[in-house]
């Protein structure tokens, strides 16, 4: 066979070593999700100790109470966000900044309580089997699961409520436990003293 004979077709020694052309979908990464921006409804219910943050207080000289409940005066504008592009920390920070957009005192209060771990994040997706009712988001994995569910449920309504434990109820529970503890100690002492006589 002469050295310069043209080949009519390329020869393949091993078929299994050749690159198979596949549809584009097979090359698509499992981690890739096309971006979408959803209007995330944000709301908050906060409790502030009377006298510590007077600029946020709405009581204006009314009879003093230990704690005051703070809620938005008007419905907040939706937070436009691509949830799957955020980490949990990024989402929290951006949501807090959005909520307190025009009020530096509220922003400082929210960020301080966030740093102290006093905020509770509740999330829901309208008519969703797992997130149809408010579910507490405890950390990054909960947020990833929620954001993926929200992505899959798009264009369903998505919302977050930022809240705190009701400090009045907590103070009542602490006082009640202390009272029970005192009564139990008194009963124990009276029983002990009656046994020693």
Coordinates of N, CA and C in Angstrom, one line a residue:
X1 N 0.8 -1.2 0.0 CA 0.0 0.0 0.0 C 0.9 1.2 0.0
X2 N 0.7 2.1 -0.9 CA 1.5 3.3 -1.0 C 1.4 4.2 0.2
X3 N 2.4 5.0 0.5 CA 2.4 5.8 1.7 C 1.4 7.0 1.6
X4 N 1.2 7.5 0.4 CA 0.4 8.7 0.3 C -1.0 8.4 -0.3
X5 N -1.5 7.2 0.0 CA -2.9 6.9 -0.4 C -3.9 7.6 0.5
X6 N -4.9 8.3 -0.1 CA -5.9 9.0 0.7 C -6.8 8.0 1.4
X7 N -7.2 8.3 2.6 CA -8.1 7.4 3.3 C -9.5 7.8 3.0
X8 N -10.4 6.9 2.7 CA -11.8 7.3 2.4 C -12.5 7.5 3.7
X9 N -12.2 6.8 4.8 CA -12.9 7.0 6.1 C -11.9 6.8 7.2
X10 N -12.0 7.5 8.2 CA -11.1 7.4 9.3 C -11.2 6.0 10.0
X11 N -10.1 5.4 10.3 CA -10.2 4.1 11.0 C -10.2 4.3 12.5
X12 N -11.0 3.5 13.2 CA -11.0 3.6 14.6 C -10.6 2.2 15.2
X13 N -9.6 2.3 16.0 CA -9.2 1.0 16.6 C -10.1 0.5 17.7
X14 N -10.6 1.4 18.6 CA -11.5 1.0 19.7 C -12.6 2.0 19.7
X15 N -13.8 1.5 19.5 CA -15.0 2.4 19.5 C -15.2 3.0 20.8
X16 N -15.0 2.2 21.9 CA -15.3 2.7 23.3 C -14.4 3.8 23.7
X17 N -13.3 4.1 23.0 CA -12.4 5.2 23.4 C -12.9 6.5 22.7
X18 N -13.8 6.5 21.8 CA -14.2 7.7 21.1 C -15.3 8.5 21.8
X19 N -15.2 9.8 21.7 CA -16.1 10.7 22.4 C -17.5 10.5 21.7
X20 N -18.4 10.2 22.5 CA -19.8 10.1 22.0 C -20.4 11.5 22.1
X21 N -21.1 11.9 21.0 CA -21.8 13.2 21.1 C -23.1 13.0 21.8
X22 N -23.3 13.9 22.8 CA -24.5 13.7 23.6 C -25.3 15.0 23.5
X23 N -26.6 14.9 23.7 CA -27.4 16.2 23.7 C -26.9 17.1 24.8
X24 N -27.2 18.4 24.6 CA -26.7 19.4 25.6 C -27.2 19.2 27.0
X25 N -28.4 18.6 27.2 CA -29.0 18.4 28.5 C -28.1 17.5 29.3
X26 N -27.4 16.6 28.7 CA -26.5 15.7 29.5 C -25.3 16.4 30.0
X27 N -24.9 17.4 29.4 CA -23.7 18.2 29.8 C -24.1 19.2 30.9
X28 N -25.3 19.5 31.0 CA -25.8 20.5 32.0 C -25.5 20.0 33.4
X29 N -24.9 20.8 34.2 CA -24.5 20.5 35.6 C -25.7 20.4 36.4
X30 N -25.7 19.5 37.4 CA -26.8 19.3 38.4 C -26.8 20.6 39.2
X31 N -25.7 21.3 39.4 CA -25.7 22.5 40.3 C -26.2 23.7 39.6
X32 N -26.4 23.7 38.3 CA -26.8 24.8 37.6 C -28.3 25.0 37.6
X33 N -28.8 26.1 37.9 CA -30.2 26.5 37.9 C -30.3 27.8 37.2
X34 N -31.1 27.9 36.2 CA -31.2 29.2 35.5 C -31.8 30.2 36.5
X35 N -31.2 31.4 36.4 CA -31.6 32.4 37.4 C -33.1 32.9 37.2
X36 N -33.7 33.1 38.3 CA -35.0 33.8 38.3 C -35.1 34.6 39.6
X37 N -35.8 35.7 39.4 CA -36.0 36.7 40.5 C -37.4 36.6 41.0
X38 N -37.6 36.4 42.3 CA -38.9 36.3 42.8 C -39.1 37.5 43.8
X39 N -40.4 37.8 43.9 CA -40.7 38.9 44.9 C -41.0 38.2 46.2
X40 N -40.0 38.3 47.2 CA -40.1 37.6 48.5 C -40.8 38.6 49.4
X41 N -41.9 38.1 50.0 CA -42.6 39.0 51.0 C -41.9 38.9 52.3
X42 N -41.6 40.0 52.9 CA -40.9 40.1 54.2 C -41.8 40.7 55.2
X43 N -41.8 40.2 56.4 CA -42.6 40.8 57.5 C -41.7 40.6 58.8
X44 N -42.1 41.4 59.8 CA -41.4 41.2 61.1 C -42.3 41.5 62.3
X45 N -42.0 40.8 63.4 CA -42.6 41.1 64.7 C -41.5 41.1 65.7
X46 N -41.2 42.2 66.3 CA -40.1 42.4 67.2 C -40.5 42.8 68.5
X47 N -39.7 42.6 69.5 CA -40.0 43.0 70.9 C -38.9 43.8 71.4
X48 N -39.1 45.0 71.8 CA -38.0 45.8 72.3 C -38.3 46.2 73.8
X49 N -37.3 46.3 74.6 CA -37.4 46.6 76.0 C -37.6 48.1 76.1
X50 N -38.7 48.5 76.8 CA -39.1 49.9 76.9 C -38.0 50.7 77.5
X51 N -37.6 51.8 76.9 CA -36.6 52.7 77.4 C -35.2 52.5 76.8
X52 N -34.9 51.3 76.3 CA -33.6 51.0 75.8 C -33.4 51.5 74.4
X53 N -34.5 51.5 73.6 CA -34.4 52.0 72.2 C -35.6 53.0 72.0
X54 N -35.5 54.2 72.6 CA -36.7 55.1 72.5 C -37.0 55.6 71.1
X55 N -36.1 55.6 70.2 CA -36.4 56.1 68.9 C -37.2 55.1 68.1
X56 N -37.2 53.8 68.5 CA -38.1 52.9 67.8 C -39.5 52.7 68.4
X57 N -39.6 53.2 69.7 CA -40.8 53.1 70.4 C -41.9 53.9 69.8
X58 N -43.1 53.4 69.8 CA -44.3 54.1 69.3 C -45.2 54.5 70.5
X59 N -44.8 54.2 71.7 CA -45.7 54.5 72.8 C -45.8 56.0 73.2
X60 N -44.8 56.8 72.9 CA -44.8 58.2 73.1 C -45.5 58.7 74.4
X61 N -45.0 58.3 75.5 CA -45.5 58.8 76.8 C -46.6 58.0 77.4
X62 N -47.1 57.0 76.7 CA -48.2 56.2 77.3 C -47.6 55.4 78.5
X63 N -48.5 54.8 79.3 CA -48.1 54.1 80.5 C -47.0 53.1 80.2
X64 N -45.9 53.1 81.0 CA -44.8 52.3 80.6 C -45.1 50.8 80.8
X65 N -44.6 50.1 79.8 CA -44.7 48.6 79.9 C -43.3 48.1 79.8
X66 N -43.0 46.9 80.2 CA -41.6 46.4 80.2 C -41.2 46.2 78.7
X67 N -42.1 45.6 77.9 CA -41.8 45.3 76.5 C -42.8 45.9 75.6
X68 N -42.3 46.2 74.4 CA -43.2 46.7 73.3 C -43.1 45.9 72.1
X69 N -44.2 45.6 71.5 CA -44.2 44.8 70.2 C -44.1 45.8 69.1
X70 N -43.2 45.5 68.1 CA -43.0 46.4 67.0 C -43.3 45.6 65.7
X71 N -44.2 46.1 64.9 CA -44.5 45.6 63.6 C -44.4 46.7 62.5
X72 N -44.4 46.3 61.2 CA -44.3 47.4 60.2 C -45.6 48.2 60.3
X73 N -45.4 49.5 60.1 CA -46.6 50.4 60.0 C -47.4 50.2 58.7
X74 N -46.7 49.9 57.7 CA -47.3 49.6 56.4 C -46.7 48.3 55.8
X75 N -47.4 47.8 54.8 CA -46.9 46.5 54.2 C -45.5 46.9 53.5
X76 N -44.6 46.0 53.8 CA -43.2 46.2 53.2 C -43.2 45.9 51.7
X77 N -42.4 46.6 51.0 CA -42.2 46.3 49.5 C -41.6 44.9 49.4
X78 N -41.9 44.1 48.4 CA -41.3 42.8 48.3 C -39.8 42.9 48.0
X79 N -39.1 41.9 48.5 CA -37.6 41.9 48.4 C -37.4 41.1 47.1
X80 N -36.9 41.7 46.0 CA -36.6 41.0 44.8 C -35.3 40.3 44.9
X81 N -35.4 38.9 44.8 CA -34.2 38.1 45.0 C -34.2 36.8 44.3
X82 N -33.0 36.4 43.8 CA -32.8 35.1 43.3 C -32.4 34.2 44.5
X83 N -33.3 33.5 45.1 CA -33.0 32.8 46.4 C -31.9 31.8 46.3
X84 N -31.8 31.1 45.1 CA -30.8 30.0 45.0 C -29.4 30.6 44.8
X85 N -29.3 31.9 44.6 CA -28.0 32.5 44.4 C -27.4 33.0 45.7
X86 N -28.2 33.0 46.8 CA -27.7 33.5 48.1 C -27.3 32.4 49.0
X87 N -26.3 32.7 49.8 CA -26.0 31.8 51.0 C -27.0 32.3 52.1
X88 N -27.1 31.5 53.1 CA -28.0 31.8 54.2 C -27.6 33.2 54.8
X89 N -26.3 33.4 55.1 CA -25.9 34.6 55.7 C -26.1 35.8 54.8
X90 N -25.9 35.6 53.5 CA -26.1 36.7 52.5 C -27.6 37.1 52.5
X91 N -28.4 36.1 52.5 CA -29.9 36.3 52.4 C -30.3 37.1 53.7
X92 N -29.9 36.6 54.9 CA -30.3 37.3 56.1 C -29.9 38.7 56.1
X93 N -28.6 39.0 55.8 CA -28.1 40.4 55.8 C -28.9 41.3 54.8
X94 N -29.1 40.8 53.6 CA -29.8 41.6 52.6 C -31.3 41.8 53.0
X95 N -31.9 40.8 53.6 CA -33.3 40.9 54.0 C -33.4 41.9 55.1
X96 N -32.5 41.9 56.1 CA -32.6 42.8 57.2 C -32.4 44.3 56.7
X97 N -31.4 44.4 55.8 CA -31.2 45.8 55.2 C -32.4 46.2 54.4
X98 N -33.1 45.3 53.7 CA -34.3 45.7 53.0 C -35.4 46.1 53.9
X99 N -35.6 45.3 55.0 CA -36.7 45.6 55.9 C -36.5 47.0 56.6
X100 N -35.3 47.3 56.9 CA -35.0 48.6 57.6 C -34.5 49.6 56.6
X101 N -35.0 49.6 55.4 CA -34.4 50.5 54.4 C -34.3 51.9 54.7
X102 N -35.3 52.5 55.3 CA -35.3 53.9 55.6 C -35.2 54.3 57.1
X103 N -34.8 53.3 57.9 CA -34.7 53.6 59.3 C -33.4 53.0 59.9
X104 N -32.5 53.9 60.1 CA -31.2 53.4 60.7 C -31.3 52.8 62.1
X105 N -32.2 53.3 62.9 CA -32.4 52.8 64.2 C -32.9 51.3 64.2
X106 N -33.9 51.1 63.3 CA -34.4 49.7 63.1 C -33.3 48.8 62.5
X107 N -32.5 49.3 61.6 CA -31.4 48.5 61.0 C -30.4 48.1 62.1
X108 N -30.0 49.1 63.0 CA -29.1 48.8 64.0 C -29.7 47.8 65.0
X109 N -31.0 47.9 65.4 CA -31.7 47.0 66.3 C -31.7 45.6 65.7
X110 N -32.1 45.5 64.4 CA -32.2 44.2 63.7 C -30.8 43.5 63.7
X111 N -29.8 44.3 63.2 CA -28.5 43.7 63.1 C -27.9 43.3 64.4
X112 N -28.1 44.0 65.5 CA -27.6 43.7 66.8 C -28.3 42.4 67.3
X113 N -29.6 42.3 67.1 CA -30.3 41.1 67.6 C -30.0 39.9 66.7
X114 N -29.7 40.2 65.4 CA -29.3 39.1 64.6 C -27.9 38.5 65.0
X115 N -27.0 39.5 65.3 CA -25.7 39.0 65.8 C -25.7 38.3 67.1
X116 N -26.7 38.7 68.0 CA -26.9 38.1 69.3 C -27.7 36.7 69.2
X117 N -28.1 36.4 68.0 CA -28.9 35.2 67.8 C -30.3 35.2 68.3
X118 N -30.9 36.4 68.4 CA -32.2 36.5 69.0 C -33.3 36.5 67.9
X119 N -33.0 36.5 66.7 CA -34.0 36.5 65.6 C -34.4 35.1 65.2
X120 N -35.7 34.9 64.9 CA -36.2 33.7 64.5 C -36.7 33.9 63.0
X121 N -36.3 33.0 62.1 CA -36.7 33.2 60.7 C -37.7 32.1 60.4
X122 N -38.9 32.5 59.9 CA -40.0 31.6 59.5 C -40.2 31.8 58.0
X123 N -40.3 30.7 57.3 CA -40.4 30.8 55.8 C -41.6 30.0 55.4
X124 N -42.3 30.4 54.3 CA -43.4 29.7 53.7 C -43.4 29.9 52.2
X125 N -44.0 28.9 51.6 CA -44.3 28.9 50.1 C -45.8 28.6 50.0
X126 N -46.5 29.5 49.4 CA -48.0 29.3 49.2 C -48.3 27.9 48.6
X127 N -49.2 27.2 49.2 CA -49.7 25.9 48.8 C -48.6 24.8 48.6
X128 N -47.6 24.9 49.3 CA -46.5 23.9 49.1 C -46.7 22.8 50.2
X129 N -46.5 21.5 49.8 CA -46.7 20.5 50.8 C -45.8 20.5 52.0
X130 N -44.6 21.0 51.9 CA -43.7 21.0 53.0 C -43.6 22.4 53.6
X131 N -43.7 23.4 52.9 CA -43.5 24.8 53.4 C -44.8 25.6 53.3
X132 N -46.0 25.0 53.2 CA -47.2 25.7 53.1 C -47.6 26.5 54.4
X133 N -47.1 25.9 55.5 CA -47.2 26.6 56.8 C -45.8 27.1 57.1
X134 N -45.7 28.1 57.9 CA -44.4 28.7 58.3 C -43.5 27.7 58.9
X135 N -42.3 27.5 58.4 CA -41.3 26.6 58.9 C -40.1 27.4 59.3
X136 N -39.5 27.0 60.5 CA -38.4 27.7 61.0 C -37.1 27.3 60.2
X137 N -36.4 28.3 59.8 CA -35.1 28.1 59.1 C -34.0 28.2 60.1
X138 N -33.4 27.1 60.4 CA -32.4 27.1 61.5 C -30.9 27.4 61.0
X139 N -30.7 27.2 59.7 CA -29.3 27.4 59.3 C -29.2 27.2 57.8
X140 N -27.9 27.1 57.3 CA -27.7 27.0 55.9 C -28.4 25.8 55.2
X141 N -28.4 24.7 55.7 CA -29.0 23.5 55.1 C -30.5 23.7 54.9
X142 N -31.2 24.2 56.0 CA -32.6 24.5 55.9 C -32.9 25.5 54.8
X143 N -32.0 26.5 54.7 CA -32.2 27.5 53.7 C -32.0 27.0 52.3
X144 N -31.0 26.1 52.1 CA -30.8 25.5 50.8 C -32.0 24.7 50.4
X145 N -32.5 23.9 51.3 CA -33.7 23.1 51.0 C -34.9 24.0 50.7
X146 N -35.1 25.0 51.5 CA -36.2 26.0 51.2 C -36.0 26.7 49.9
X147 N -34.9 27.2 49.6 CA -34.7 28.0 48.4 C -34.9 27.1 47.1
X148 N -34.4 25.8 47.2 CA -34.7 24.9 46.1 C -36.1 24.6 46.0
X149 N -36.9 24.4 47.1 CA -38.3 24.2 47.0 C -39.0 25.4 46.4
X150 N -38.5 26.6 46.8 CA -39.1 27.9 46.2 C -38.8 28.0 44.7
X151 N -37.6 27.6 44.3 CA -37.3 27.6 42.9 C -38.2 26.7 42.1
X152 N -38.4 25.4 42.7 CA -39.2 24.5 42.0 C -40.7 24.9 42.0
X153 N -41.1 25.7 42.9 CA -42.5 26.1 43.1 C -42.8 27.4 42.3
X154 N -41.8 28.0 41.7 CA -41.9 29.3 41.1 C -43.1 29.2 40.1
X155 N -44.0 30.1 40.0 CA -44.1 31.5 40.6 C -44.9 31.6 41.9
X156 N -44.9 30.5 42.7 CA -45.7 30.6 43.9 C -45.2 31.7 44.8
X157 N -46.1 32.2 45.7 CA -45.7 33.3 46.6 C -44.8 32.7 47.7
X158 N -43.7 33.4 47.9 CA -42.7 33.1 48.9 C -42.6 34.2 49.9
X159 N -42.5 33.8 51.2 CA -42.4 34.8 52.2 C -41.6 34.4 53.4
X160 N -41.0 35.4 54.1 CA -40.3 35.2 55.4 C -40.8 36.1 56.4
X161 N -40.9 35.6 57.6 CA -41.3 36.5 58.8 C -40.1 36.4 59.7
X162 N -39.6 37.6 60.1 CA -38.5 37.7 61.0 C -39.1 38.1 62.4
X163 N -38.9 37.3 63.3 CA -39.5 37.5 64.6 C -38.6 37.2 65.8
X164 N -39.0 37.5 67.0 CA -38.2 37.2 68.2 C -39.1 36.5 69.1
X165 N -38.6 35.8 70.1 CA -39.4 35.2 71.1 C -40.0 36.3 71.9
X166 N -41.3 36.1 72.2 CA -42.0 37.1 73.0 C -41.4 37.3 74.4
X167 N -40.8 38.4 74.6 CA -40.0 38.6 75.8 C -41.0 38.7 77.0
X168 N -42.2 39.1 76.9 CA -43.1 39.1 78.0 C -43.5 37.7 78.4
X169 N -43.7 36.9 77.5 CA -44.0 35.5 77.8 C -42.8 34.8 78.4
X170 N -41.6 35.1 77.9 CA -40.4 34.5 78.4 C -40.1 34.9 79.8
X171 N -40.4 36.2 80.1 CA -40.2 36.7 81.5 C -41.2 36.1 82.4
X172 N -42.4 35.9 82.0 CA -43.4 35.2 82.8 C -43.0 33.8 83.1
X173 N -42.5 33.1 82.0 CA -42.1 31.7 82.2 C -40.9 31.6 83.2
X174 N -40.0 32.5 83.1 CA -38.9 32.5 84.0 C -39.3 32.7 85.5
X175 N -40.2 33.7 85.6 CA -40.8 34.0 87.0 C -41.6 32.8 87.5
X176 N -42.3 32.2 86.7 CA -43.1 31.0 87.1 C -42.2 29.9 87.5
X177 N -41.2 29.6 86.7 CA -40.2 28.5 87.1 C -39.5 28.9 88.4
X178 N -39.2 30.1 88.6 CA -38.5 30.5 89.9 C -39.5 30.3 91.0
X179 N -40.7 30.6 90.8 CA -41.7 30.4 91.9 C -41.9 29.0 92.2
X180 N -42.0 28.1 91.2 CA -42.1 26.7 91.4 C -40.9 26.1 92.1
X181 N -39.7 26.6 91.7 CA -38.5 26.2 92.3 C -38.5 26.6 93.8
X182 N -38.9 27.8 94.1 CA -39.0 28.3 95.5 C -40.0 27.5 96.3
X183 N -41.1 27.2 95.7 CA -42.1 26.4 96.4 C -41.6 25.0 96.7
X184 N -41.0 24.4 95.7 CA -40.4 23.1 95.8 C -39.4 23.0 96.9
X185 N -38.5 24.0 96.9 CA -37.5 24.1 97.9 C -38.1 24.2 99.3
X186 N -39.1 25.0 99.4 CA -39.8 25.2 100.7 C -40.4 23.9 101.2
X187 N -41.1 23.3 100.3 CA -41.8 22.0 100.6 C -40.7 21.0 101.0
X188 N -39.6 20.9 100.3 CA -38.6 20.0 100.6 C -38.0 20.2 102.0
X189 N -37.8 21.5 102.3 CA -37.2 21.8 103.6 C -38.2 21.5 104.7
X190 N -39.5 21.8 104.5 CA -40.5 21.5 105.5 C -40.6 20.0 105.7
X191 N -40.6 19.2 104.6 CA -40.6 17.7 104.8 C -39.3 17.2 105.5
X192 N -38.2 17.8 105.1 CA -37.0 17.4 105.8 C -37.0 17.7 107.3
X193 N -37.5 18.9 107.6 CA -37.5 19.3 109.0 C -38.5 18.4 109.8
X194 N -39.6 18.0 109.2 CA -40.6 17.2 109.9 C -40.1 15.8 110.1
X195 N -39.2 15.3 109.2 CA -38.6 14.0 109.3 C -37.5 13.9 110.4
X196 N -36.9 15.0 110.7 CA -35.8 15.1 111.6 C -36.3 15.3 113.1
X197 N -37.6 15.6 113.3 CA -38.1 15.8 114.6 C -38.4 14.5 115.3

